[in-house]
Coordinates of C-alpha atoms in Angstrom, one line a residue:
X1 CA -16.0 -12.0 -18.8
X2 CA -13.4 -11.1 -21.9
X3 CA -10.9 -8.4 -22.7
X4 CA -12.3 -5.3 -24.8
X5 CA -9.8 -4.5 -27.6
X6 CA -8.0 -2.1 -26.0
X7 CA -7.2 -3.9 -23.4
X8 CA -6.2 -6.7 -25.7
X9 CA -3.9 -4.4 -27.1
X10 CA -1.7 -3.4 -23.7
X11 CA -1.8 -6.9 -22.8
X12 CA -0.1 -8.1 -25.9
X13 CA 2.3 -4.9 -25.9
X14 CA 3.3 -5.8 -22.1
X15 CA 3.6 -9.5 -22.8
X16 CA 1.1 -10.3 -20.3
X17 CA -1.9 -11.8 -22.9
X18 CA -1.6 -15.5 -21.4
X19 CA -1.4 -14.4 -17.4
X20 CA -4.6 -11.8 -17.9
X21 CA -6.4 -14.3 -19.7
X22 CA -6.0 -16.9 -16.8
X23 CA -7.7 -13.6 -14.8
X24 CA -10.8 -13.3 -16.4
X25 CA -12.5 -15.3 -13.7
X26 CA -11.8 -13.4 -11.2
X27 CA -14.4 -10.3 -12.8
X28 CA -17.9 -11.3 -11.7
X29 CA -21.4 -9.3 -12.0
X30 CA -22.8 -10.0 -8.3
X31 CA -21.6 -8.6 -5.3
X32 CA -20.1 -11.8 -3.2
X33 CA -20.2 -12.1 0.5
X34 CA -16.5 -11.2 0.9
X35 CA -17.5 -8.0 -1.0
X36 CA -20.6 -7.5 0.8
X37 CA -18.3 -7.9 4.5
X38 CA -16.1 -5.2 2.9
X39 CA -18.7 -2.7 1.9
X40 CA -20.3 -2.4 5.4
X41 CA -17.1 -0.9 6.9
X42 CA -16.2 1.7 3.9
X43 CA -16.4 5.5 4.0
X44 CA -14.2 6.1 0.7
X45 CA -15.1 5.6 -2.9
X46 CA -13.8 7.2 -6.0
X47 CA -16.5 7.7 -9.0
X48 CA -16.0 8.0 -12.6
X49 CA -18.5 9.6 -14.7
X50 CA -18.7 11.2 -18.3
X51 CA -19.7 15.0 -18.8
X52 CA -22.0 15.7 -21.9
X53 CA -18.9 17.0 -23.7
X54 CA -17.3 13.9 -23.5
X55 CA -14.8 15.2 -20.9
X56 CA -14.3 12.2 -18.1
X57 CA -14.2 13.4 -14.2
X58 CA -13.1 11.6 -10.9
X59 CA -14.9 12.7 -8.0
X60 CA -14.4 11.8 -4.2
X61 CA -17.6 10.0 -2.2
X62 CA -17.1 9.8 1.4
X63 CA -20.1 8.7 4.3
X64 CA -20.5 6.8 7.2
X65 CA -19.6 3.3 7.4
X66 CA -21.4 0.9 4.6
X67 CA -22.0 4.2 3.0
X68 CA -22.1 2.4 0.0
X69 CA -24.9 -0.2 0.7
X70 CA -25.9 -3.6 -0.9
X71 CA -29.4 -3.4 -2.4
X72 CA -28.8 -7.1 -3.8
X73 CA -26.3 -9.5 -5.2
X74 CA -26.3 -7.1 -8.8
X75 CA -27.3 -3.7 -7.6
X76 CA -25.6 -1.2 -4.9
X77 CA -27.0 2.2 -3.1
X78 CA -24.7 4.7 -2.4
X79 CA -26.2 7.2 0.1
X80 CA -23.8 10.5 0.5
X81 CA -24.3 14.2 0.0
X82 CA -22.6 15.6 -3.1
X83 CA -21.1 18.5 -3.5
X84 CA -23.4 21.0 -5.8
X85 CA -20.4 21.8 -7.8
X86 CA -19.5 18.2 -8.5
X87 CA -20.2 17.4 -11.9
X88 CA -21.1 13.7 -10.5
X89 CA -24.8 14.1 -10.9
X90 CA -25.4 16.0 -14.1
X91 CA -23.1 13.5 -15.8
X92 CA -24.8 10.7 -15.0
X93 CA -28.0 12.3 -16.1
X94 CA -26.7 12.7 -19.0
X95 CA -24.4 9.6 -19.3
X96 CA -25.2 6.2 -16.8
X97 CA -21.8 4.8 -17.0
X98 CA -20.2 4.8 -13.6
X99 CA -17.0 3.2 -12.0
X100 CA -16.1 3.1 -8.6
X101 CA -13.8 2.3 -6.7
X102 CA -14.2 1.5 -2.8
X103 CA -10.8 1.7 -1.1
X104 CA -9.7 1.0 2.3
X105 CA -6.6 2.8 3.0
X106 CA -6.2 1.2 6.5
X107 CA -6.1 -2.5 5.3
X108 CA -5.0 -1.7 1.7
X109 CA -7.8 -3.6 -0.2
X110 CA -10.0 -1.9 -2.9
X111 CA -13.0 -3.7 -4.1
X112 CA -14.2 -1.9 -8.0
X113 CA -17.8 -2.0 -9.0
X114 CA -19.0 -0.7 -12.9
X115 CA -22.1 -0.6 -14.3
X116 CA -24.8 1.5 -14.9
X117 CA -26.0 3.9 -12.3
X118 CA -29.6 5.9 -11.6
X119 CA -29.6 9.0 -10.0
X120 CA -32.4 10.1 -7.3
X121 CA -31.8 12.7 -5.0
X122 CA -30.8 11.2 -2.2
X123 CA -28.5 8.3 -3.1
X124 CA -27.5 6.6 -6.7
X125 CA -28.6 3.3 -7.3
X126 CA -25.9 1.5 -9.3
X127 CA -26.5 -2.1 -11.5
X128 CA -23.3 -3.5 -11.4
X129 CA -21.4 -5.6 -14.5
X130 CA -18.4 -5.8 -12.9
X131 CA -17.8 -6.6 -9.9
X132 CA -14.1 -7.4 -8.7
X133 CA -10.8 -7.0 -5.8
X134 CA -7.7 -5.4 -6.7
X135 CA -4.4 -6.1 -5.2
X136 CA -2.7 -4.4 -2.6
X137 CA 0.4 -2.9 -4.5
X138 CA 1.1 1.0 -3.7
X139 CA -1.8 1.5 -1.3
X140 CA -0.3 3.9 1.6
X141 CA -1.5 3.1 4.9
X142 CA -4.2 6.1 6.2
X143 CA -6.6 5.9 9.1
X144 CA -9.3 8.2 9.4
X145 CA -9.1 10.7 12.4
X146 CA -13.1 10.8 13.5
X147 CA -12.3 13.1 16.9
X148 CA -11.5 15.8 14.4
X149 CA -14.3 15.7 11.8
X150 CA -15.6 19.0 11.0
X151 CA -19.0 19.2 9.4
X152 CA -19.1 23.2 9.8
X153 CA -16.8 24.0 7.1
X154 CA -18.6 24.7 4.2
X155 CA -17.0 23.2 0.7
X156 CA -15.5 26.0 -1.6
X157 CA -14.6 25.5 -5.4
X158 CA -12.2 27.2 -8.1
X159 CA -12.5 26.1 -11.4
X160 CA -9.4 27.0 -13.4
X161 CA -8.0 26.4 -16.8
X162 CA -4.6 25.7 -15.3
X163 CA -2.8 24.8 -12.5
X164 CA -1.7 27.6 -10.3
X165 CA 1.4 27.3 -8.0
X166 CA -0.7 25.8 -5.5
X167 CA -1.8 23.0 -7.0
X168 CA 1.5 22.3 -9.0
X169 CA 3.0 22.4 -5.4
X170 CA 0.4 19.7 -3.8
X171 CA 1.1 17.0 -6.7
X172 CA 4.4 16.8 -6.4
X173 CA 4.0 16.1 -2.9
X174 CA 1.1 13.2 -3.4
X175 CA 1.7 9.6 -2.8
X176 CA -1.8 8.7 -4.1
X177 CA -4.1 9.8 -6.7
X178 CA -7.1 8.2 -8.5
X179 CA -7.4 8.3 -12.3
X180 CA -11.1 7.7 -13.9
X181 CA -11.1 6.5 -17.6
X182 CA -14.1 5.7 -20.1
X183 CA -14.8 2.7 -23.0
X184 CA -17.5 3.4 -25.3
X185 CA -19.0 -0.1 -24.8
X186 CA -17.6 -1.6 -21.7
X187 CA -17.8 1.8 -19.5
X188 CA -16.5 3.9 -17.0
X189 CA -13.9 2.8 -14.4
X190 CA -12.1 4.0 -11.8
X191 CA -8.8 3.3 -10.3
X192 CA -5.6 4.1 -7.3
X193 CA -2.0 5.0 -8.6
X194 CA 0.4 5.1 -5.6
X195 CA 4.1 5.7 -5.1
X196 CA 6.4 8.1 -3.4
X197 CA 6.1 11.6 -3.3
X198 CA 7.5 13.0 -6.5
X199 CA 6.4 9.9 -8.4
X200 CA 3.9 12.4 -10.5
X201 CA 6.0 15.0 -12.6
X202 CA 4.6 18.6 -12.7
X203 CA 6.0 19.6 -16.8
X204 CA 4.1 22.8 -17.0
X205 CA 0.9 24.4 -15.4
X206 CA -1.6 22.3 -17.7
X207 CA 0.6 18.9 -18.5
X208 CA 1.7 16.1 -15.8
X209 CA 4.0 13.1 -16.0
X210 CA 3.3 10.0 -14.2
X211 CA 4.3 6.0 -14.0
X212 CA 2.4 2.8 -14.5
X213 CA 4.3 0.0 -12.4
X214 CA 3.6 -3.5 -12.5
X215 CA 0.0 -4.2 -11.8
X216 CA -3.0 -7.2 -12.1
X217 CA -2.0 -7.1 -15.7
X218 CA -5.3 -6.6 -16.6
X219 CA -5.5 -2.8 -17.8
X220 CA -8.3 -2.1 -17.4
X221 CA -7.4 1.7 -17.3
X222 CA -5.1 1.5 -19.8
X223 CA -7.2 -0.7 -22.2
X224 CA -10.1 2.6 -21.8
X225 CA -7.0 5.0 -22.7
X226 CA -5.6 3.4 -26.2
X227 CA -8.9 3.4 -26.7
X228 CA -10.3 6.3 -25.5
X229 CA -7.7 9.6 -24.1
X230 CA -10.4 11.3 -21.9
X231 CA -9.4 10.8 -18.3
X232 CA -10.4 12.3 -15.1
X233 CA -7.5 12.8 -11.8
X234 CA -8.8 13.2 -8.3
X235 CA -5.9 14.4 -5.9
X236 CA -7.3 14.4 -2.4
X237 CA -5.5 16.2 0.7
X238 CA -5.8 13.6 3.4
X239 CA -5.2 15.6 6.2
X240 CA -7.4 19.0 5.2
X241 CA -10.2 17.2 3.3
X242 CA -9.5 19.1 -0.1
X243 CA -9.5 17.7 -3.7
X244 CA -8.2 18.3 -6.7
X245 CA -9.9 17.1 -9.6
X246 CA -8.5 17.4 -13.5
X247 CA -10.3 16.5 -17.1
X248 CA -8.2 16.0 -19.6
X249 CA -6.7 13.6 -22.2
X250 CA -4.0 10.9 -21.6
X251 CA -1.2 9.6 -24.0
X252 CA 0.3 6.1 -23.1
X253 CA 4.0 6.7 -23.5
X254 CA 5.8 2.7 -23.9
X255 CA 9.5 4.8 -25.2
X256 CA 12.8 3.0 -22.8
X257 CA 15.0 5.8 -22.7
X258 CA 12.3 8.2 -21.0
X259 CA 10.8 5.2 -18.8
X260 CA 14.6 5.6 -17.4
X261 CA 13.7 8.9 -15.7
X262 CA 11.1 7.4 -13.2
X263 CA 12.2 4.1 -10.9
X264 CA 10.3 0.9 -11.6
X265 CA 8.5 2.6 -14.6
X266 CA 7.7 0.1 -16.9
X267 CA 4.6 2.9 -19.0
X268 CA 4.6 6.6 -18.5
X269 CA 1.4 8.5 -19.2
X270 CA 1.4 12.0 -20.7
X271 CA -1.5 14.0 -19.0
X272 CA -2.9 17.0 -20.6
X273 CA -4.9 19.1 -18.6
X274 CA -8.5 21.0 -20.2
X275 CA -9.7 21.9 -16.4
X276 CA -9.0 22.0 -13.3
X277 CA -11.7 21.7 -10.0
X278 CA -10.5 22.6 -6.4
X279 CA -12.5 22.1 -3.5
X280 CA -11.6 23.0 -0.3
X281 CA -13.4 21.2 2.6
X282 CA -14.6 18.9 0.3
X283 CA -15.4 16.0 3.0
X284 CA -15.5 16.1 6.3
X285 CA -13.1 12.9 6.9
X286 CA -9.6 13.8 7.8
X287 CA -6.9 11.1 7.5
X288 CA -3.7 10.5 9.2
X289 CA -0.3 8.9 7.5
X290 CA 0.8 6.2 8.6
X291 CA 3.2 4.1 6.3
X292 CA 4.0 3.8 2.7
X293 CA 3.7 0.4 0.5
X294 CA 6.6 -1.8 0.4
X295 CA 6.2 -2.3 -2.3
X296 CA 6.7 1.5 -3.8
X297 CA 9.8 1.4 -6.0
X298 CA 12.3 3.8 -4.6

């Protein structure tokens, strides 16, 4: 596996061409038994998928365990009901690039899987490319609560052009949020951001401010954005099962004297919002807090 351009790009602008180089080998194109274990326990995954204008979304999958389910060593199932207003589906009818992202909040490991996806009406069938574990770093631990799932709450959406005070008021509070970006040639991906609450910056009803700490060194997600601005945020309310999902276009910011404003920054990103997509009782998983990372910078 190699580097894409922009990815080459952030590498060399962090200093970090040599150590993501000696990575490469860890980014395979079959599912491994370590990965296979993993996926039969998993209810959460994170999707990113490109609308026919181009715009890129992150939406929230959640089923019962091994939800996502290994076909072979190159191809996954993933068997869950969508929600109809979800723009999951139509994109990938008219766009096959997905990423996703299986995460276990519980024991902190996430497990990515990109490729090409084919959409039937009761599951997805996705041809993976990449195939790959991401560190721990910034994972908050969650369990899920099952002796309160609620599957008789139907799922209610608002699409907006902005944020309201509702929504500005839930980001400011998250400690997690998932970000979906989008390469022309190498595809869709999807990936965590954690920190403490506060660590994303409301500026206005339609821009947000957030930090990239030290990661794999890869960047992957950053590589897609020098590259390509369209990005997708997915916001989820752990404990009510809502989500809050944003299209819009990123700016990698690399200035020092704003990087100041936000602890262990060493990248801001510049968010600008085109639309917003609430959903209340948009799974029926709840999750319960537990601790934040260590590693968090404070």
């Amino acid at each position: 596996m190699s580097f894409h351009s922009g990815e080459i790009r952030v590498q060399t602008q962090a200093g970090v061409r040599e150590e993501a180089q000696r990575l490469c080998h860890v980014i395979n194109s079959t599912i491994k038994p370590s990965a296979q274990d993993f996926l039969s326990k998993q209810q959460l995954a994170v999707a990113s998928t490109v609308d026919a204008n181009s715009r890129v979304w992150a939406s929230l999958l959640t089923g019962q365990p091994g939800f996502v389910q290994v076909l072979n060593m190159q191809s996954v199932q993933i068997n869950f009901t969508p929600i109809h207003t979800d723009p999951l589906h139509q994109n990938l009818h008219s766009n096959n690039d997905i990423g996703l992202l299986i995460i276990d909040l519980a024991n902190r490991k996430r497990l990515r899987l990109n490729g090409k996806a084919k959409v039937y009406q009761e599951n997805i069938k996705l041809q993976i490319q990449q195939a790959f574990f991401n560190c721990p770093k910034y994972i908050q631990v969650r369990h899920i609560e099952k002796a309160i799932i609620d599957l008789s709450k139907e799922p209610e959406t608002f699409i907006r052009d902005a944020l309201n005070q509702t929504n500005q008021l839930w980001i400011t509070q998250a400690d997690t949020f998932f970000i979906a970006s989008f390469h022309p040639e190498s595809g869709a991906d999807a990936s965590h951001r954690g920190g403490f609450p506060g660590f994303v910056q409301v500026v206005n009803s339609n821009k947000l401010v957030f930090p990239d700490y030290s990661g794999n060194n890869m960047f992957q997600t950053f590589g897609n954005l020098i590259v390509n601005p369209n990005a997708g945020l997915l916001f989820i309310d752990f404990e009510q099962g809502h989500t809050l999902q944003l299209t819009g276009k990123a700016k990698v910011i690399w200035d020092v004297d704003r990087l100041s404003e936000f602890a262990g920054a060493q990248r801001l990103v510049e968010f600008d919002i085109d639309q917003v997509l609430e959903s209340r009782n948009a799974t029926s998983l709840r999750w319960q807090f537990e601790e934040y990372s260590p590693v968090n910078p404070g």
